[in-house]
XYZ file of C-alpha atoms in Angstrom:
675
model
C -8.968 -14.017 81.966
C -11.810 -11.392 81.582
C -9.472 -8.952 79.353
C -8.092 -11.785 77.669
C -11.262 -13.549 76.681
C -9.722 -17.177 78.066
C -8.969 -19.157 80.697
C -5.946 -19.147 82.637
C -4.173 -22.524 82.656
C -1.180 -23.226 85.041
C 2.104 -23.630 82.854
C 0.581 -21.595 79.861
C 0.708 -18.152 81.206
C 3.339 -16.297 82.847
C 3.874 -17.431 86.802
C 2.468 -15.302 89.441
C 4.093 -17.412 92.161
C 1.596 -18.279 95.351
C -0.980 -17.097 93.726
C -1.279 -19.848 90.697
C -1.326 -22.271 93.675
C -4.934 -22.584 93.713
C -4.724 -23.529 90.180
C -4.183 -27.487 89.365
C -5.270 -28.233 86.263
C -8.904 -29.503 87.348
C -10.953 -26.946 86.002
C -11.095 -24.999 88.730
C -14.010 -22.186 88.025
C -16.079 -24.673 86.328
C -16.043 -27.254 89.685
C -16.335 -24.132 91.915
C -19.423 -22.701 90.727
C -21.428 -25.765 90.132
C -24.088 -25.181 93.535
C -24.161 -21.555 92.265
C -26.139 -22.718 89.158
C -28.576 -24.436 91.069
C -29.195 -21.491 93.551
C -29.665 -19.032 90.182
C -31.894 -22.017 89.133
C -29.961 -22.404 85.407
C -30.913 -26.382 86.142
C -29.851 -26.731 82.093
C -26.563 -25.183 82.495
C -25.772 -27.220 85.744
C -26.546 -30.709 84.443
C -24.238 -29.791 81.572
C -21.715 -28.485 83.677
C -21.613 -31.874 85.632
C -21.122 -33.617 82.762
C -18.322 -31.586 81.541
C -16.725 -32.522 85.253
C -17.229 -36.164 84.762
C -16.512 -36.395 81.261
C -13.048 -33.861 81.424
C -11.533 -33.625 84.887
C -8.669 -35.486 85.979
C -6.999 -34.931 89.531
C -3.857 -37.278 88.825
C -1.813 -34.049 87.561
C 2.019 -33.658 88.307
C 0.894 -30.121 89.815
C 1.741 -28.332 93.164
C -1.098 -26.688 94.975
C -2.264 -25.062 98.360
C -4.077 -27.751 100.308
C -6.441 -24.723 101.759
C -7.176 -23.347 98.546
C -7.800 -27.279 96.919
C -9.925 -27.967 99.931
C -12.082 -24.974 99.862
C -12.839 -24.584 96.300
C -12.284 -28.349 94.581
C -13.180 -30.321 97.240
C -16.101 -28.034 98.298
C -17.445 -27.387 95.024
C -17.250 -31.321 93.990
C -19.440 -31.992 97.336
C -21.810 -29.146 96.901
C -22.275 -30.266 93.275
C -22.748 -33.687 94.215
C -25.528 -33.160 96.886
C -27.226 -30.744 94.423
C -27.127 -33.546 91.509
C -28.355 -35.863 94.373
C -31.079 -33.689 95.251
C -32.334 -32.620 91.507
C -32.293 -36.850 90.999
C -34.136 -37.368 94.106
C -36.840 -34.571 92.688
C -37.065 -36.455 89.363
C -36.075 -33.174 88.149
C -32.813 -33.473 86.216
C -30.065 -35.965 85.969
C -31.564 -39.472 85.896
C -28.005 -40.511 84.736
C -26.275 -39.655 88.180
C -24.269 -42.096 89.850
C -22.494 -40.084 92.256
C -19.435 -39.629 89.871
C -18.532 -35.826 92.050
C -18.689 -37.628 94.973
C -16.277 -40.346 93.573
C -14.048 -37.458 92.695
C -14.389 -35.694 96.378
C -13.630 -38.889 97.546
C -10.095 -39.537 95.114
C -9.319 -35.738 95.804
C -9.446 -35.803 99.540
C -6.630 -38.619 98.847
C -4.458 -36.701 97.390
C -4.603 -34.110 99.905
C -4.233 -36.282 102.931
C -0.397 -36.297 102.645
C -0.140 -32.995 103.615
C -1.080 -33.882 107.529
C 2.106 -36.544 107.366
C 3.607 -33.921 110.178
C 4.987 -34.432 113.414
C 2.130 -32.217 114.944
C -0.757 -33.587 112.357
C -1.437 -29.640 111.031
C -0.435 -30.234 107.459
C 1.932 -28.940 104.718
C 0.665 -25.679 102.831
C 1.221 -27.405 99.782
C 0.877 -30.632 98.186
C 1.704 -32.842 94.982
C -1.583 -33.889 93.190
C 0.389 -36.903 91.835
C 3.017 -37.575 94.180
C 2.196 -36.484 97.710
C 4.665 -34.580 100.146
C 7.667 -36.476 100.418
C 8.259 -38.238 97.178
C 11.581 -37.372 95.500
C 8.989 -36.283 92.651
C 6.584 -34.117 94.950
C 8.792 -30.839 94.737
C 7.423 -29.794 98.078
C 7.592 -30.981 101.241
C 10.191 -28.604 102.494
C 7.656 -26.209 104.139
C 7.961 -25.396 107.697
C 4.433 -23.697 108.555
C 1.300 -22.792 107.732
C -1.192 -20.015 108.400
C -3.794 -20.614 110.986
C -6.676 -20.431 108.188
C -5.029 -22.866 106.155
C -4.442 -25.659 109.179
C -8.587 -24.624 110.375
C -10.193 -24.353 107.869
C -10.708 -28.140 106.561
C -13.026 -30.109 108.852
C -16.477 -28.911 107.019
C -15.356 -30.413 103.724
C -13.437 -33.621 105.312
C -16.296 -34.142 107.724
C -19.040 -34.273 104.788
C -16.694 -36.488 103.031
C -16.563 -38.399 105.933
C -20.258 -38.693 106.453
C -21.281 -39.031 102.392
C -18.734 -41.628 102.212
C -18.818 -43.083 105.746
C -15.118 -43.212 105.345
C -14.282 -41.562 109.021
C -10.278 -40.447 108.106
C -10.647 -37.314 106.571
C -12.695 -36.314 109.188
C -10.949 -37.618 111.957
C -7.624 -36.238 110.071
C -9.321 -32.441 110.006
C -10.409 -32.534 113.883
C -6.964 -33.486 114.665
C -5.406 -30.420 113.339
C -8.174 -28.182 114.807
C -7.075 -29.811 118.546
C -3.740 -28.979 117.598
C -4.526 -25.222 117.159
C -6.664 -25.415 120.239
C -3.828 -26.693 122.583
C -1.587 -23.771 121.137
C -3.658 -21.085 121.798
C -2.417 -18.566 124.623
C -3.937 -19.804 127.072
C -3.782 -17.103 129.234
C -6.099 -15.033 126.733
C -7.157 -17.502 124.257
C -5.992 -16.241 120.976
C -4.006 -17.808 118.317
C -1.337 -16.248 116.501
C -1.572 -16.007 112.389
C 1.419 -18.330 111.060
C 2.470 -21.478 113.336
C 5.055 -24.220 112.331
C 3.862 -27.497 111.212
C 6.475 -29.630 112.791
C 6.902 -28.068 116.424
C 3.708 -26.362 116.703
C 5.554 -23.175 118.043
C 3.865 -19.549 116.442
C 6.206 -18.003 113.639
C 4.096 -14.928 113.612
C 2.018 -13.822 116.494
C -0.258 -11.053 115.774
C -3.814 -11.896 116.107
C -6.618 -10.496 114.473
C -9.771 -11.767 112.299
C -8.264 -11.012 108.694
C -6.260 -12.480 106.334
C -4.243 -15.467 108.195
C -6.783 -16.477 110.788
C -10.409 -15.389 109.387
C -12.100 -18.554 108.807
C -11.021 -20.646 111.342
C -13.141 -19.034 113.597
C -15.925 -19.278 110.948
C -15.066 -23.251 110.707
C -15.208 -23.786 114.526
C -18.640 -21.853 114.653
C -19.930 -23.612 111.562
C -18.694 -27.320 112.355
C -21.126 -26.712 115.485
C -23.818 -26.164 113.379
C -23.114 -28.124 110.898
C -22.012 -31.361 112.979
C -24.034 -30.611 115.959
C -20.416 -31.322 118.256
C -20.574 -29.232 121.388
C -16.510 -29.181 121.052
C -16.893 -26.738 118.204
C -19.475 -23.960 119.695
C -17.147 -24.233 123.111
C -13.775 -23.412 121.774
C -15.611 -20.785 119.309
C -16.996 -18.911 122.412
C -13.838 -18.786 124.350
C -12.442 -17.351 120.547
C -14.796 -15.238 120.695
C -14.911 -13.337 124.161
C -11.297 -12.783 123.500
C -11.702 -11.398 120.083
C -14.721 -9.070 121.463
C -12.213 -8.101 124.563
C -8.886 -7.478 122.719
C -9.261 -7.067 119.173
C -12.765 -5.228 118.421
C -12.653 -1.636 118.741
C -16.309 -0.889 117.448
C -16.603 -0.215 114.878
C -12.734 -1.450 114.144
C -11.282 -4.908 114.241
C -7.147 -4.112 114.695
C -4.722 -6.584 115.341
C -2.857 -7.309 118.505
C 0.194 -9.464 119.574
C -1.354 -12.624 120.930
C 1.228 -12.570 123.941
C 0.279 -8.926 124.567
C -3.009 -7.980 123.614
C -3.714 -4.957 125.339
C -2.549 -2.557 122.307
C -2.473 -2.717 118.565
C 0.206 -3.397 116.463
C -1.387 -1.945 113.342
C -3.689 0.549 112.654
C -4.883 -0.553 109.253
C -7.344 -3.609 108.337
C -7.535 -5.965 105.447
C -10.705 -6.454 103.575
C -11.070 -10.368 104.574
C -12.053 -9.326 107.822
C -15.319 -7.713 105.741
C -16.613 -11.843 106.913
C -16.625 -11.487 110.523
C -20.093 -9.317 110.936
C -21.731 -12.088 109.171
C -20.011 -14.703 111.268
C -21.625 -12.404 114.305
C -24.936 -12.541 112.504
C -24.820 -16.381 113.202
C -23.964 -16.131 117.151
C -26.221 -13.216 117.142
C -24.562 -10.810 118.308
C -26.063 -7.800 116.082
C -24.558 -4.750 117.444
C -20.992 -5.122 116.994
C -21.779 -6.727 113.418
C -23.911 -3.136 112.241
C -21.255 -1.022 113.553
C -18.181 -2.868 111.273
C -20.079 -3.580 108.506
C -21.449 0.314 108.697
C -17.999 1.027 108.824
C -16.846 -1.178 106.138
C -19.889 0.273 103.766
C -18.239 3.951 104.256
C -15.216 2.586 103.354
C -16.596 1.143 100.394
C -18.432 4.475 99.095
C -15.195 6.439 99.264
C -13.335 4.253 97.395
C -16.298 2.001 95.077
C -14.445 -1.005 96.063
C -13.303 -2.368 99.726
C -9.713 -1.835 99.030
C -7.467 -5.282 100.106
C -6.382 -2.470 102.858
C -7.193 0.189 104.421
C -6.298 2.666 106.953
C -8.527 3.695 110.376
C -9.248 7.124 108.758
C -10.478 5.267 105.194
C -7.154 5.536 103.741
C -6.276 3.130 100.808
C -3.543 1.225 101.968
C -3.344 -1.656 99.602
C -5.335 -0.607 96.571
C -5.914 -3.842 94.881
C -9.411 -5.210 94.971
C -9.681 -9.110 93.293
C -13.740 -8.947 93.358
C -13.663 -10.318 97.098
C -17.194 -11.248 97.997
C -17.220 -10.860 101.826
C -18.219 -7.624 102.401
C -21.268 -8.632 100.353
C -21.653 -12.045 102.415
C -21.858 -9.795 105.543
C -24.385 -8.003 103.814
C -26.558 -10.944 102.888
C -26.255 -12.329 106.570
C -27.773 -8.560 108.036
C -30.489 -8.864 105.712
C -31.596 -11.772 106.766
C -31.401 -11.337 110.375
C -32.888 -7.794 110.571
C -34.920 -7.603 107.476
C -34.108 -3.749 107.161
C -34.414 -2.677 103.253
C -31.043 -0.499 104.218
C -28.969 -3.926 103.483
C -30.530 -4.214 100.034
C -29.518 -0.633 99.081
C -26.139 -1.785 100.406
C -26.194 -4.896 97.973
C -27.407 -2.465 95.308
C -25.095 -0.201 95.248
C -22.436 -3.416 95.140
C -24.179 -4.579 91.957
C -23.984 -1.264 90.880
C -20.461 -0.951 91.320
C -19.389 -4.243 89.496
C -21.513 -3.056 86.799
C -20.165 0.338 86.131
C -16.300 -0.766 87.036
C -15.430 -4.123 87.051
C -17.827 -5.617 84.111
C -15.761 -6.155 80.840
C -16.445 -8.157 77.625
C -15.525 -11.501 78.598
C -16.580 -11.224 82.621
C -15.498 -9.105 85.311
C -12.249 -7.986 85.587
C -10.245 -7.056 89.302
C -9.622 -3.791 90.366
C -5.813 -3.496 90.490
C -6.043 -0.150 91.905
C -8.935 1.250 93.521
C -8.017 5.009 92.953
C -7.311 4.810 89.074
C -9.913 1.957 88.521
C -7.104 0.084 86.703
C -8.167 -3.459 85.484
C -6.433 -6.461 86.407
C -6.733 -9.350 83.606
C -7.968 -11.709 86.387
C -11.539 -13.138 87.938
C -10.899 -15.762 90.523
C -13.585 -18.484 90.755
C -14.759 -17.164 93.916
C -15.920 -14.419 92.498
C -18.897 -16.663 91.058
C -18.803 -19.473 93.760
C -19.814 -16.533 96.445
C -20.544 -12.614 95.219
C -23.171 -14.057 92.311
C -24.538 -16.154 95.048
C -24.814 -13.726 98.063
C -25.861 -10.920 95.819
C -28.501 -13.488 94.362
C -29.505 -14.955 97.672
C -29.794 -11.424 98.923
C -32.456 -10.207 96.340
C -34.281 -13.266 95.870
C -37.197 -14.557 97.513
C -37.512 -18.601 98.942
C -40.207 -18.951 96.497
C -37.445 -18.189 93.857
C -35.211 -21.103 94.913
C -35.036 -24.334 93.955
C -34.181 -25.496 97.199
C -34.602 -24.573 101.450
C -31.231 -22.483 101.664
C -32.316 -22.758 105.193
C -31.312 -26.334 105.113
C -27.526 -25.939 104.372
C -24.340 -24.358 105.922
C -22.516 -22.423 103.767
C -18.445 -23.380 103.599
C -16.051 -20.429 103.448
C -16.491 -21.226 99.395
C -20.178 -20.506 99.909
C -20.580 -24.264 98.958
C -23.806 -25.792 100.677
C -23.555 -28.567 102.968
C -26.921 -29.906 104.237
C -27.576 -29.680 107.869
C -28.628 -33.366 107.972
C -25.069 -34.501 108.112
C -25.272 -34.035 111.779
C -27.237 -37.120 112.075
C -24.703 -39.404 109.689
C -22.281 -39.769 112.399
C -22.090 -39.254 116.530
C -19.805 -36.501 118.295
C -15.949 -37.940 118.932
C -15.891 -38.369 122.642
C -12.299 -37.817 122.806
C -12.603 -34.327 121.255
C -14.547 -33.055 123.962
C -13.050 -29.628 125.384
C -13.069 -28.996 129.208
C -14.393 -25.481 130.026
C -15.337 -24.201 133.263
C -19.128 -23.819 132.633
C -19.897 -19.749 133.647
C -17.055 -18.373 132.497
C -17.878 -15.587 130.061
C -20.938 -16.954 129.065
C -23.897 -14.374 128.001
C -27.214 -14.655 126.010
C -25.013 -15.213 122.725
C -23.100 -18.209 123.775
C -25.602 -21.289 123.648
C -28.093 -19.803 121.663
C -29.325 -17.013 119.020
C -32.059 -14.287 120.727
C -34.370 -12.345 118.744
C -33.805 -8.866 117.740
C -36.947 -8.073 120.428
C -34.493 -9.825 123.145
C -31.805 -7.607 122.310
C -33.549 -4.402 121.641
C -36.618 -4.459 123.017
C -39.545 -2.447 121.398
C -36.770 -0.646 119.117
C -38.038 -1.463 115.717
C -35.361 1.140 113.864
C -32.667 -0.320 116.254
C -30.357 -0.751 113.333
C -30.112 2.707 111.744
C -29.847 3.859 115.838
C -27.005 1.685 115.385
C -25.879 2.710 112.324
C -25.993 6.534 112.524
C -23.454 6.946 115.390
C -21.049 5.503 112.980
C -21.570 7.024 109.922
C -18.205 8.685 110.116
C -14.935 6.253 111.315
C -14.370 6.914 114.930
C -10.929 6.888 115.587
C -10.086 4.650 118.701
C -10.118 6.895 122.031
C -6.449 6.089 123.163
C -3.828 8.695 122.976
C -2.012 8.410 119.715
C 1.376 9.481 118.194
C 1.453 10.184 114.764
C 4.822 8.742 113.655
C 4.476 7.956 110.453
C 1.835 9.425 108.137
C -1.064 7.133 107.986
C 0.347 4.775 111.209
C -0.328 5.661 114.092
C 0.838 3.853 117.430
C -0.591 4.282 120.798
C 1.414 4.986 123.649
C 0.415 3.749 127.505
C 1.444 5.110 130.261
C 4.391 6.431 129.877
C 6.526 3.846 127.724
C 5.839 2.605 124.069
C 4.520 -1.405 124.316
C 7.155 -3.463 121.603
C 5.701 -2.958 118.072
C 5.967 -6.016 116.135
C 5.183 -3.715 112.837
C 8.135 -1.571 113.382
C 10.446 -4.576 113.536
C 9.004 -5.880 110.613
C 9.987 -2.932 108.970
C 13.584 -2.679 110.375
C 13.189 -0.391 112.651
C 12.904 -0.567 116.863
C 11.923 1.999 119.513
C 13.268 2.003 122.448
C 11.643 3.274 125.662
C 13.654 5.968 127.535
C 11.320 7.264 129.791
C 9.362 10.951 129.589
C 7.356 9.688 126.698
C 11.351 9.743 124.757
C 12.069 6.965 122.096
C 15.098 6.115 120.320
C 14.493 5.182 116.853
C 16.932 2.738 115.347
C 17.228 1.036 111.839
C 19.368 0.688 108.955
C 23.192 0.426 109.983
C 24.811 -0.350 107.112
C 24.781 1.279 104.006
C 23.991 -0.808 100.713
C 25.870 -0.043 97.477
C 25.184 -1.806 94.333
C 24.485 -1.685 90.401
C 20.928 -1.114 89.162
C 20.005 -4.408 86.870
C 15.901 -5.296 85.986
C 14.639 -8.147 86.661
C 13.935 -10.653 84.212
C 10.606 -11.562 84.987
C 9.990 -8.146 86.093
C 7.761 -9.363 88.668
C 10.133 -12.033 89.494
C 7.478 -14.493 90.713
C 9.176 -17.435 88.959
C 12.873 -18.115 88.310
C 15.105 -15.755 87.889
C 16.109 -15.801 83.892
C 18.938 -13.129 83.644
C 20.711 -14.587 86.911
C 24.107 -14.332 85.232
C 23.097 -10.206 85.089
C 21.442 -10.277 88.771
C 24.590 -12.009 90.440
C 26.340 -9.378 93.409
C 23.702 -6.550 91.900
C 20.836 -4.083 93.016
C 17.597 -6.214 91.654
C 14.894 -4.106 90.403
C 11.443 -5.367 90.797
C 7.730 -4.581 90.087
C 4.983 -4.986 92.858
C 2.053 -7.222 91.977
C 0.751 -11.110 91.050
C 2.982 -12.714 94.112
C 4.078 -11.451 97.632
C 7.208 -9.715 98.420
C 8.599 -12.687 100.199
C 8.605 -14.940 96.487
C 10.222 -12.155 94.863
C 12.699 -11.861 97.513
C 13.651 -15.604 97.517
C 13.676 -15.835 93.575
C 16.009 -12.639 93.641
C 18.052 -13.714 96.292
C 18.526 -17.098 94.628
C 19.933 -15.560 91.963
C 22.673 -13.816 93.748
C 21.100 -10.495 94.011
C 22.738 -8.184 96.912
C 19.513 -6.200 97.228
C 16.321 -5.762 95.668
C 14.204 -2.313 94.931
C 10.416 -3.078 94.480
C 8.406 -0.588 92.488
C 5.132 -0.006 92.840
C 2.758 -0.923 90.204
C 0.151 1.206 90.666
C 0.658 3.925 88.259
C 1.529 7.834 89.740
C 1.758 6.708 93.432
C 4.129 8.770 94.573
C 5.348 9.198 98.578
C 3.903 12.568 99.264
C 0.479 11.222 98.784
C 0.377 7.727 99.846
C 0.494 6.350 103.457
C 3.627 4.623 103.930
C 3.740 1.105 102.773
C 4.884 -1.852 104.784
C 5.672 -4.919 102.887
C 4.341 -7.738 105.289
C 6.461 -11.724 104.727
C 4.595 -15.016 104.122
C 5.264 -16.244 107.579
C 8.510 -17.889 106.875
C 11.124 -14.999 105.928
C 13.624 -15.677 108.178
C 15.792 -17.111 105.242
C 15.617 -13.917 103.557
C 18.872 -12.101 104.001
C 19.433 -9.324 101.362
C 17.629 -5.914 102.098
C 14.778 -4.846 100.258
C 13.408 -2.154 99.783
C 9.812 -0.665 98.229
C 9.497 2.730 96.158
C 6.438 4.152 94.899
C 6.047 4.717 91.507
C 7.344 8.392 90.983
C 9.973 7.764 93.131
C 11.110 4.373 91.419
C 10.814 5.839 87.915
C 13.412 8.043 88.564
C 15.538 4.773 88.779
C 14.217 3.332 85.781
C 14.825 6.612 83.757
C 18.661 6.977 84.967
C 18.626 2.787 83.880
C 17.428 3.748 80.600
C 19.463 6.492 79.798
C 22.825 5.176 80.956
C 24.366 2.104 80.866
C 25.748 1.947 84.987
C 24.205 3.043 87.346
C 25.028 2.800 90.843
C 22.499 2.994 93.879
C 23.317 3.870 97.396
C 20.750 2.823 100.150
C 21.422 4.629 103.911
C 19.715 6.633 106.140
C 19.655 10.167 105.522
C 22.434 10.672 108.648
C 24.260 8.259 107.073
C 24.787 10.593 103.714
C 25.364 13.597 106.031
C 28.259 11.307 108.420
C 25.420 11.953 111.499
C 25.181 8.509 111.994
C 25.248 8.264 115.561
C 22.131 7.379 117.019
C 22.310 7.816 120.907
C 20.550 10.973 121.516
C 16.672 9.983 122.282
C 14.130 12.067 120.437
C 11.311 13.131 122.333
C 7.248 12.561 121.367
C 7.417 16.077 119.481
C 10.365 15.458 117.467
C 9.803 12.040 116.839
C 7.471 12.800 113.222
C 10.006 14.985 111.781
C 12.946 12.697 112.204
C 11.151 9.667 111.518
C 10.179 11.541 107.595
C 14.302 11.670 107.409
C 14.771 7.935 107.490
C 13.890 7.757 103.445
C 15.455 5.594 100.976
C 18.221 8.151 99.382
C 19.024 7.296 95.697
C 22.491 8.331 94.311
C 22.676 7.327 90.384
C 26.128 7.646 89.188
C 27.328 6.768 85.281
C 30.358 7.347 82.881
C 29.492 11.013 82.133
C 27.467 11.832 85.175
C 28.988 13.163 88.616
């Protein structure tokens, strides 16, 4: 907590909901940054940190944690720390006292994560209790139905390394089985996967397919599992997925989500910041041209907003203004410089460092940016900032002679922990895991080897600049597009509009009626309720004023946890509806793009109506509530207020934008002294 100048301890600070699932009372930041200290040549500090972990860290905690986050940050951190400690001991440089204590802790943690995989399918539960597992009466978890694709598919590097270091195969076999399920459940006609999957029956819950949040590191781990473990299975699967990504998702320089069963159109025109890792992965595959294109697009967004917003539209507008100091853009910058040696990428890295120092550095560290438009800070410095951002930036500017190890002998996990390539010889490939492919199908020069730049760009030493110059300004995709809402566009195909998942998530439906006419339907009932402020206001924990909330329209602030978590907490407290107010000071509907509240993949149990208001509009309600004891709110579409609820007449394309802008939340306040 760099603004408060203290550490964040689970249970001692107000709950932030799902975000806190990374915290397990196991000294997260200390463990996550062990191998960073070695890369930075801080060997005395590293030895001191290892002693602290050995003496103080305990894993037998009655805490529910994220399986995914605990694996990549803590298990990966322990393994990376152990490998560095063993290396330094073997070199007689440091740690002559070390006897594999970090590996013992890693093994202990591995066994505490294994109960999460006790499902019918072999896909893991998203959470596990470190002491009680999943199905114990004391576990306080085990009721979840689904998990994200990345959550289930980002285990193989750490689990395989643990198996090969301990000679206990159960970890690698378990992670392989989860990957086998995801591969089997792909859409076999196009090799795409969805974002959220049911862990019991393997059905897809969210069918949007992309390379960002929810899927990202699944693809990364297929490629890196081949590099680390030498098993062709992973390369074959990655290549099949990669062909699909480049065919359906890649619209250079953009990467736009599609529906896995109907991938011919994009279902949203905004991108999340986690996809910034993808150019780095393309470098590992040797596909430099699209990597350079997408990275340049990301750099343009970064230059405009100082940092990469959590989400942004295809015309650079901010869609989600937060920036929690994510390292993915720096990661791709590092890989592109390694591949091209173009000093341009050193300048990009320099700009990242300058922005961090100018806009994020505070007295006790670096503070996350709550809103890139205002520069307002958040009392948060996630462990991945030190584990990844510091590592990639230092490696970007360092020479080989500056490092205490040969970085090319290691593979980076998704948390940038270092695992040695020598693990490939510790165990032969698993024969039952081989995947059948038609040789030659979809293959090109990148499929089984990483080509030289001379092969890719013969006699063209300025190829990187040539590619970049074509993308200095973000280009709109070439399809004809209909501006339905400000900042959100939907592609039209021929004379009909394709089913759009995004509109379903917004409670709206578009029906094709021919001749480019569409019918828009959505809110069908007026919802009325008295306003009450949620306590806590962000609603990320159990609602303490549930008696006041029952049957009322609750006001809650955006931030700290997912909208779905807030909605469930307030629904459980008995709220008849929820109005979320933006936490970005000064935001208003006139200046902002339409904001879509995205669920967490399992929102079927949320039945109360939810509305999002920007801060200025929300302040109207807050002011009314502070001035008057009783304030009633009516939620409806404008035609409902005007008595024009019949929506049988179709709207032409030219009329649609005007009609859509009328679909706004209309607020009617009343009080004893007010009409």
